[in-house]
GROMACS .gro file of C-alpha atoms in nm:
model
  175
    1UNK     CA    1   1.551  -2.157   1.190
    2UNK     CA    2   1.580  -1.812   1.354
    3UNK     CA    3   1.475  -1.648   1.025
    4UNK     CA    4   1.179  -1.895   0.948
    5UNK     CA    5   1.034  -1.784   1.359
    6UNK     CA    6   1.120  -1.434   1.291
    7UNK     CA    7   0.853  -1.410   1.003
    8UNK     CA    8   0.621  -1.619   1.164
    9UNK     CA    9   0.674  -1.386   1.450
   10UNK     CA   10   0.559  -1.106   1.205
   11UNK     CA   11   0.264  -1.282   1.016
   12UNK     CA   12   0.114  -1.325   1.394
   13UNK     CA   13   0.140  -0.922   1.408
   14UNK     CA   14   0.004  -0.861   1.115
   15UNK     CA   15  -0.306  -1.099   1.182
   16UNK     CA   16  -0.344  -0.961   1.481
   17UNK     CA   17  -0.375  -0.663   1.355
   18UNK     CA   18  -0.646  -0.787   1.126
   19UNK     CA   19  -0.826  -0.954   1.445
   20UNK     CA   20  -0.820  -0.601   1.602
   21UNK     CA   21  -1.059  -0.455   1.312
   22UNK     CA   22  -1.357  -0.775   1.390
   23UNK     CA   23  -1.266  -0.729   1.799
   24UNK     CA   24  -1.586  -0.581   1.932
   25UNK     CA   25  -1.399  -0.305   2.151
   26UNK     CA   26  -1.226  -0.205   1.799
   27UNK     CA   27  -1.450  -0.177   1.554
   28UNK     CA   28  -1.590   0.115   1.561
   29UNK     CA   29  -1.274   0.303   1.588
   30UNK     CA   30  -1.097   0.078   1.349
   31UNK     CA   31  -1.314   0.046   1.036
   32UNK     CA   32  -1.621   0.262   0.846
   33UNK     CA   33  -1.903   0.162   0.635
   34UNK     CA   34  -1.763   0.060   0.310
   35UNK     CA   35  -1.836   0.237  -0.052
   36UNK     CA   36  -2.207   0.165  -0.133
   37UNK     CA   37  -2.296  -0.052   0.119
   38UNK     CA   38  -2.014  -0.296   0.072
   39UNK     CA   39  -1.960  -0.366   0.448
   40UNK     CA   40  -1.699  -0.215   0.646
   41UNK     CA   41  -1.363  -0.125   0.547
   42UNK     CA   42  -1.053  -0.064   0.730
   43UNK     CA   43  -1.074   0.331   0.845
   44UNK     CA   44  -0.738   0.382   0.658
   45UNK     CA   45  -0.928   0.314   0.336
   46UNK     CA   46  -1.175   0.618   0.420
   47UNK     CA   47  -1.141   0.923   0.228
   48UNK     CA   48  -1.104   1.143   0.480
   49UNK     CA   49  -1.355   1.439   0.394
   50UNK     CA   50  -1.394   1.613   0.731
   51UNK     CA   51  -1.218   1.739   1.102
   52UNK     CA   52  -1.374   1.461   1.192
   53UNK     CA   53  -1.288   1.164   0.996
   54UNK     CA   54  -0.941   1.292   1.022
   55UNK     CA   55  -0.936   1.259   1.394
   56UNK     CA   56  -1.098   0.912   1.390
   57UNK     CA   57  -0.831   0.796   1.156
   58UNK     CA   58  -0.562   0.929   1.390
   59UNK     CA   59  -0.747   0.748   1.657
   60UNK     CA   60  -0.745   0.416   1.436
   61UNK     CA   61  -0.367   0.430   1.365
   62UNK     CA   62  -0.334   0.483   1.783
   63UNK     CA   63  -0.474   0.176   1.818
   64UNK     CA   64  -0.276  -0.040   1.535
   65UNK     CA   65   0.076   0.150   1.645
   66UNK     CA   66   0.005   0.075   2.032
   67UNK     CA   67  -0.083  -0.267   1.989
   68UNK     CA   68   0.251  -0.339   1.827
   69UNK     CA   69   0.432  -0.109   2.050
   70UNK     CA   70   0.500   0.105   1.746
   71UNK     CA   71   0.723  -0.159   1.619
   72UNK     CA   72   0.556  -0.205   1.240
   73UNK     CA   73   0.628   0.096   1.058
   74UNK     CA   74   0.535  -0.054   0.748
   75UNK     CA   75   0.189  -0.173   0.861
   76UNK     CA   76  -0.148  -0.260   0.578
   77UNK     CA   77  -0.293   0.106   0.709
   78UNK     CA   78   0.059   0.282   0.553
   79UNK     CA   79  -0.057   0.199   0.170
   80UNK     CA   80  -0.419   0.189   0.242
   81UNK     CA   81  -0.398   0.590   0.325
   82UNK     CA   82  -0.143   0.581   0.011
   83UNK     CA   83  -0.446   0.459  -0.197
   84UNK     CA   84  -0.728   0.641  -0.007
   85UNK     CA   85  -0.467   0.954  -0.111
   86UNK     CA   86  -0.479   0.857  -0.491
   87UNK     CA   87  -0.841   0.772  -0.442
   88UNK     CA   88  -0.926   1.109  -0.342
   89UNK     CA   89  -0.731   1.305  -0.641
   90UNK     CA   90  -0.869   1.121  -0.950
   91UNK     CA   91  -0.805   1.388  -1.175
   92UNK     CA   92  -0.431   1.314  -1.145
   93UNK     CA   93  -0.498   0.945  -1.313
   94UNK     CA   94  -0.640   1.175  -1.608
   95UNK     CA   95  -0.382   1.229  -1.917
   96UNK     CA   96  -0.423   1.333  -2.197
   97UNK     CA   97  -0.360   0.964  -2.379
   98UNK     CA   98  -0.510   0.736  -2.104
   99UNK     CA   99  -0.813   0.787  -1.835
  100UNK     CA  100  -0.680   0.602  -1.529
  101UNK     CA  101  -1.033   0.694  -1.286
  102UNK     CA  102  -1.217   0.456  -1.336
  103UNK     CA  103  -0.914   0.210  -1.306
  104UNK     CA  104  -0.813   0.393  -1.017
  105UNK     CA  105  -1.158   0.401  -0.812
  106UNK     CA  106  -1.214   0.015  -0.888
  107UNK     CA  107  -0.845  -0.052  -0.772
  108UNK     CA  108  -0.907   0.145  -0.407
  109UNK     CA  109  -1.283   0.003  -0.378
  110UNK     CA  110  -1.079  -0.368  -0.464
  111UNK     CA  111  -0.779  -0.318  -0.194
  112UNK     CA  112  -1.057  -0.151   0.035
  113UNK     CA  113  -1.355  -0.447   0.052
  114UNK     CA  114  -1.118  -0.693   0.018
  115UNK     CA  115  -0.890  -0.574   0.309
  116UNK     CA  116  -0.568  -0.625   0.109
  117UNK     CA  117  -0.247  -0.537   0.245
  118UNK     CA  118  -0.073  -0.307  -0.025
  119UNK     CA  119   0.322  -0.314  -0.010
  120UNK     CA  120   0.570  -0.110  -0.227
  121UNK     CA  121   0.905  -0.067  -0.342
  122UNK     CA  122   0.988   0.253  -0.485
  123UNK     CA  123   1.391   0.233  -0.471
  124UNK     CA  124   1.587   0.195  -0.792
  125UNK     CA  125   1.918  -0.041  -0.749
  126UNK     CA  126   2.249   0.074  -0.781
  127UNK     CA  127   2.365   0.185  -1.079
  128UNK     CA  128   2.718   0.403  -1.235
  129UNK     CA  129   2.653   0.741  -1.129
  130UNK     CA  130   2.908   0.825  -1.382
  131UNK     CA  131   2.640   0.737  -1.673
  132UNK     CA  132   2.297   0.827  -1.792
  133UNK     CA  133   2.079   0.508  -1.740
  134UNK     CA  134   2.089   0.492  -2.088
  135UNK     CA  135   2.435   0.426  -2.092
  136UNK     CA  136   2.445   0.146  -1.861
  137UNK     CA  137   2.653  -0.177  -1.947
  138UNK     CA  138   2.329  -0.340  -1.830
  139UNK     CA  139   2.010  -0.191  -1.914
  140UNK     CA  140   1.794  -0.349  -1.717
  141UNK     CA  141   1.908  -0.289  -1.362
  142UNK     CA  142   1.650  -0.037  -1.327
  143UNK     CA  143   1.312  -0.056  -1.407
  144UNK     CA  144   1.164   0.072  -1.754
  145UNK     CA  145   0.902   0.029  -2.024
  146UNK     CA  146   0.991  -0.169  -2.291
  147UNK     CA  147   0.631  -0.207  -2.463
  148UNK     CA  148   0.276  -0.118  -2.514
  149UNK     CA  149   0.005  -0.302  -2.555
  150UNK     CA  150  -0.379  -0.270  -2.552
  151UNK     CA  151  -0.400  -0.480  -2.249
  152UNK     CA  152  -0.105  -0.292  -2.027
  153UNK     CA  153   0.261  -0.225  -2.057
  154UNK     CA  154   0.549  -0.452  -2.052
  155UNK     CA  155   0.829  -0.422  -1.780
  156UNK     CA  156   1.203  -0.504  -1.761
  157UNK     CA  157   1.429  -0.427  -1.493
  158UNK     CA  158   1.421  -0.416  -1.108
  159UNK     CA  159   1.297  -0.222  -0.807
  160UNK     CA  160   1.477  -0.289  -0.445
  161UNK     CA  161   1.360  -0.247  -0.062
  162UNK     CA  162   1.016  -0.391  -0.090
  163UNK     CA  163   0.909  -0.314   0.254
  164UNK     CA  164   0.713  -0.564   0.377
  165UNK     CA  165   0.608  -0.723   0.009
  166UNK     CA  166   0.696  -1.075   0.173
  167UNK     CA  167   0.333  -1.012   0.345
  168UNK     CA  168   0.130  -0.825   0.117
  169UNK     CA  169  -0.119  -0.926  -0.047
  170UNK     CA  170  -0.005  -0.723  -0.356
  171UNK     CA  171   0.312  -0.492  -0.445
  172UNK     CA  172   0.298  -0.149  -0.549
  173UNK     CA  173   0.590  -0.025  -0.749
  174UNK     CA  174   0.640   0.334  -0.726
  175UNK     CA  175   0.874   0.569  -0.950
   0.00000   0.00000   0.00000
């Protein structure tokens, strides 16, 4: 019972912190017009291109951070600046097999109009230290390609420490 009112303790945070972005006072520090005039977006979503949009996203975050008391470290404006990041270095989603831009600008113009909270988990589990992964007794403790296909890859293994994934809207797993 203490567990079930503990996350519904949290969901009420996190909405809140939603609220906060349509609260008149807010708004204007909290969110920006949207890419081609799709409405407003959270600020963290912005790519920041001046002095001055970087000072009005510190002034967002102010607001999130104080009305939690600085208590969500993991809050939806943490991976929205992750994506707004990858958003603003396309070229890097550009290899020499696969063009990822175009993937990559409709995924942060996706997270950004539909106000998605983004969680990750980045951490590999456990494994012998003694070995190579390769020479694990189980080889799918960590997580790996094991095919290609022309719609996507195929996935075995794990990640651990998925901050905050029991809220998000989506999970990001890193490398």
């Amino acid at each position: 019972a203490a567990s079930k009112k503990a996350t519904e303790v949290m969901a009420h945070s996190y909405a809140h912190l939603y609220d906060l972005t349509h609260d008149p006072e807010h708004q204007a520090a909290l969110t920006v017009s949207g890419p081609d005039g799709a409405g407003r977006i959270h600020r963290a979503f912005q790519i920041p291109r001046t002095h001055a949009d970087l000072v009005a996203r510190r002034r967002a975050y102010k607001i999130w951070s104080e009305s939690t008391f600085g208590f969500l470290g993991r809050s939806p404006d943490y991976m929205a600046s992750g994506i707004a990041g990858f958003a603003a270095m396309p070229d890097v989603f550009a290899g020499a097999v696969f063009d990822g831009r175009d993937n990559l600008a409709a995924y942060h113009r996706r997270m950004a109009t539909g106000d998605l909270y983004q969680a990750f988990t980045i951490t590999n589990p456990q494994i012998d230290r003694t070995k190579a992964a390769s020479e694990q007794e189980e080889n799918d403790l960590f997580l790996r390609v094991v095919a290609e296909r022309d719609g996507g890859i195929v996935v075995r293994g794990a990640k651990m420490i998925g901050t905050a994934a029991v809220f998000g809207d989506e999970v990001i797993v890193g490398t």
